[in-house]
Amino acid sequence: QVQLVESGGGSVQAGGALRLSCATSGVTYSTFCMGWFRRVPGKDGEGVAVIERDGSTSYADSVKGRFIISTDSAKNILYLQMNSLKPEDTAMYYCAARWGYCLGDNWAYLGRGTQVTVSS
């Protein structure tokens, strides 16, 4: 059974940093695509970053150069390091997983989310 539990959200001023963590169970990073997805009420969700089974990563243009996705397979944790945060990064952030290749925002599993609020 796949379980994804996010933590690390909070409130920060623009220019600050946060690191989100996602404790995972029931997944192996060598067989699952892992990612972070964010959603603002009233707007479409946005894929933020993904990490493929081979460890390659890709990012939304809006966060490229500021966010870093990584995994720690020994601890079964997925991370999202968020630097140079902007008010437009304010959203609920979800940990996401799917077996096999990454396919855009086609996720089989989502966590319950952690709120990130960036003030100007």
mmCIF file of C-alpha atoms in Angstrom:
data_model
loop_
_atom_site.group_PDB
_atom_site.id
_atom_site.type_symbol
_atom_site.label_atom_id
_atom_site.label_comp_id
_atom_site.label_asym_id
_atom_site.label_seq_id
_atom_site.Cartn_x
_atom_site.Cartn_y
_atom_site.Cartn_z
ATOM 1 C CA GLN A 1 0.000 0.000 0.000
ATOM 2 C CA VAL A 2 1.401 3.358 -1.058
ATOM 3 C CA GLN A 3 1.458 6.097 1.558
ATOM 4 C CA LEU A 4 2.797 9.607 1.095
ATOM 5 C CA VAL A 5 3.027 12.022 4.014
ATOM 6 C CA GLU A 6 4.247 15.565 3.453
ATOM 7 C CA SER A 7 5.799 17.920 5.975
ATOM 8 C CA GLY A 8 7.870 21.074 6.048
ATOM 9 C CA GLY A 9 5.413 23.644 4.797
ATOM 10 C CA GLY A 10 4.941 26.971 6.500
ATOM 11 C CA SER A 11 5.014 30.717 6.107
ATOM 12 C CA VAL A 12 8.068 32.539 4.845
ATOM 13 C CA GLN A 13 8.929 35.932 3.413
ATOM 14 C CA ALA A 14 9.778 36.385 -0.232
ATOM 15 C CA GLY A 15 13.368 35.441 -0.908
ATOM 16 C CA GLY A 16 13.355 32.826 1.817
ATOM 17 C CA ALA A 17 13.665 29.068 1.618
ATOM 18 C CA LEU A 18 11.808 25.968 2.752
ATOM 19 C CA ARG A 19 12.463 22.267 2.421
ATOM 20 C CA LEU A 20 9.490 19.992 1.980
ATOM 21 C CA SER A 21 9.753 16.330 2.888
ATOM 22 C CA CYS A 22 7.574 13.427 1.887
ATOM 23 C CA ALA A 23 7.840 10.230 3.897
ATOM 24 C CA THR A 24 7.010 7.383 1.554
ATOM 25 C CA SER A 25 6.068 3.769 2.014
ATOM 26 C CA GLY A 26 5.051 1.169 -0.520
ATOM 27 C CA VAL A 27 7.210 2.713 -3.260
ATOM 28 C CA THR A 28 10.711 2.091 -4.496
ATOM 29 C CA TYR A 29 12.388 4.985 -6.238
ATOM 30 C CA SER A 30 13.908 2.702 -8.846
ATOM 31 C CA THR A 31 10.454 1.717 -10.117
ATOM 32 C CA PHE A 32 8.293 4.771 -9.377
ATOM 33 C CA CYS A 33 8.180 8.248 -10.818
ATOM 34 C CA MET A 34 8.047 10.703 -7.910
ATOM 35 C CA GLY A 35 7.101 14.333 -7.979
ATOM 36 C CA TRP A 36 5.670 17.425 -6.394
ATOM 37 C CA PHE A 37 2.424 19.011 -7.501
ATOM 38 C CA ARG A 38 0.876 22.251 -6.244
ATOM 39 C CA ARG A 39 -2.593 23.670 -6.258
ATOM 40 C CA VAL A 40 -4.130 27.029 -5.455
ATOM 41 C CA PRO A 41 -7.895 27.126 -4.778
ATOM 42 C CA GLY A 42 -9.760 28.226 -7.878
ATOM 43 C CA LYS A 43 -6.851 27.503 -10.214
ATOM 44 C CA ASP A 44 -5.602 24.489 -12.103
ATOM 45 C CA GLY A 45 -2.956 22.434 -10.398
ATOM 46 C CA GLU A 46 0.646 22.661 -11.574
ATOM 47 C CA GLY A 47 3.316 20.029 -11.727
ATOM 48 C CA VAL A 48 6.374 21.469 -9.977
ATOM 49 C CA ALA A 49 9.115 18.873 -10.300
ATOM 50 C CA VAL A 50 9.603 15.199 -11.031
ATOM 51 C CA ILE A 51 12.346 12.683 -10.524
ATOM 52 C CA GLU A 52 12.450 9.700 -12.830
ATOM 53 C CA ARG A 53 13.387 6.150 -11.929
ATOM 54 C CA ASP A 54 16.915 6.751 -13.190
ATOM 55 C CA GLY A 55 17.301 9.855 -11.016
ATOM 56 C CA SER A 56 16.908 12.390 -13.800
ATOM 57 C CA THR A 57 14.875 15.445 -12.887
ATOM 58 C CA SER A 58 12.738 18.046 -14.582
ATOM 59 C CA TYR A 59 11.063 21.214 -13.400
ATOM 60 C CA ALA A 60 8.295 23.587 -14.291
ATOM 61 C CA ASP A 61 9.684 26.716 -15.934
ATOM 62 C CA SER A 62 8.282 28.767 -13.051
ATOM 63 C CA VAL A 63 10.579 27.077 -10.518
ATOM 64 C CA LYS A 64 13.590 26.129 -12.626
ATOM 65 C CA GLY A 65 16.807 27.263 -11.012
ATOM 66 C CA ARG A 66 15.131 27.789 -7.632
ATOM 67 C CA PHE A 67 13.737 24.380 -6.619
ATOM 68 C CA ILE A 68 15.550 21.066 -6.311
ATOM 69 C CA ILE A 69 13.886 17.672 -6.082
ATOM 70 C CA SER A 70 15.762 14.752 -4.573
ATOM 71 C CA THR A 71 15.311 11.430 -2.846
ATOM 72 C CA ASP A 72 16.959 9.629 0.039
ATOM 73 C CA SER A 73 16.320 5.961 -0.585
ATOM 74 C CA ALA A 74 17.840 4.923 2.737
ATOM 75 C CA LYS A 75 15.284 7.019 4.600
ATOM 76 C CA ASN A 76 12.455 6.641 2.055
ATOM 77 C CA ILE A 77 12.036 10.395 1.817
ATOM 78 C CA LEU A 78 11.358 12.628 -1.163
ATOM 79 C CA TYR A 79 12.497 16.235 -0.792
ATOM 80 C CA LEU A 80 11.768 19.545 -2.437
ATOM 81 C CA GLN A 81 14.256 22.273 -1.608
ATOM 82 C CA MET A 82 12.656 25.601 -2.413
ATOM 83 C CA ASN A 83 14.898 28.660 -2.603
ATOM 84 C CA SER A 84 14.288 32.284 -3.542
ATOM 85 C CA LEU A 85 10.614 31.851 -2.833
ATOM 86 C CA LYS A 86 8.120 34.216 -4.411
ATOM 87 C CA PRO A 87 4.547 35.086 -3.404
ATOM 88 C CA GLU A 88 3.313 33.229 -6.484
ATOM 89 C CA ASP A 89 4.750 30.028 -5.014
ATOM 90 C CA THR A 90 2.013 30.146 -2.385
ATOM 91 C CA ALA A 91 0.011 26.912 -2.730
ATOM 92 C CA MET A 92 -0.779 23.551 -1.231
ATOM 93 C CA TYR A 93 2.056 21.231 -2.192
ATOM 94 C CA TYR A 94 1.405 17.539 -2.744
ATOM 95 C CA CYS A 95 3.803 14.648 -2.924
ATOM 96 C CA ALA A 96 2.935 12.440 -5.891
ATOM 97 C CA ALA A 97 3.838 9.022 -7.236
ATOM 98 C CA ARG A 98 3.103 6.684 -10.115
ATOM 99 C CA TRP A 99 4.570 3.362 -11.062
ATOM 100 C CA GLY A 100 6.790 3.489 -14.114
ATOM 101 C CA TYR A 101 7.655 6.503 -16.240
ATOM 102 C CA CYS A 102 6.658 10.051 -15.403
ATOM 103 C CA LEU A 103 3.711 11.137 -17.549
ATOM 104 C CA GLY A 104 3.041 14.805 -16.916
ATOM 105 C CA ASP A 105 0.535 15.313 -14.129
ATOM 106 C CA ASN A 106 -0.900 11.801 -14.416
ATOM 107 C CA TRP A 107 -0.434 10.656 -10.822
ATOM 108 C CA ALA A 108 -1.744 7.496 -9.224
ATOM 109 C CA TYR A 109 -1.029 8.580 -5.671
ATOM 110 C CA LEU A 110 -1.095 11.938 -3.876
ATOM 111 C CA GLY A 111 -0.395 12.838 -0.282
ATOM 112 C CA ARG A 112 -2.641 15.079 1.772
ATOM 113 C CA GLY A 113 -0.530 18.141 1.125
ATOM 114 C CA THR A 114 1.405 20.761 3.037
ATOM 115 C CA GLN A 115 0.669 24.477 2.799
ATOM 116 C CA VAL A 116 3.338 26.931 1.694
ATOM 117 C CA THR A 117 2.650 30.644 2.098
ATOM 118 C CA VAL A 118 5.078 33.273 0.840
ATOM 119 C CA SER A 119 4.504 36.880 1.846
ATOM 120 C CA SER A 120 5.884 39.889 0.020
#
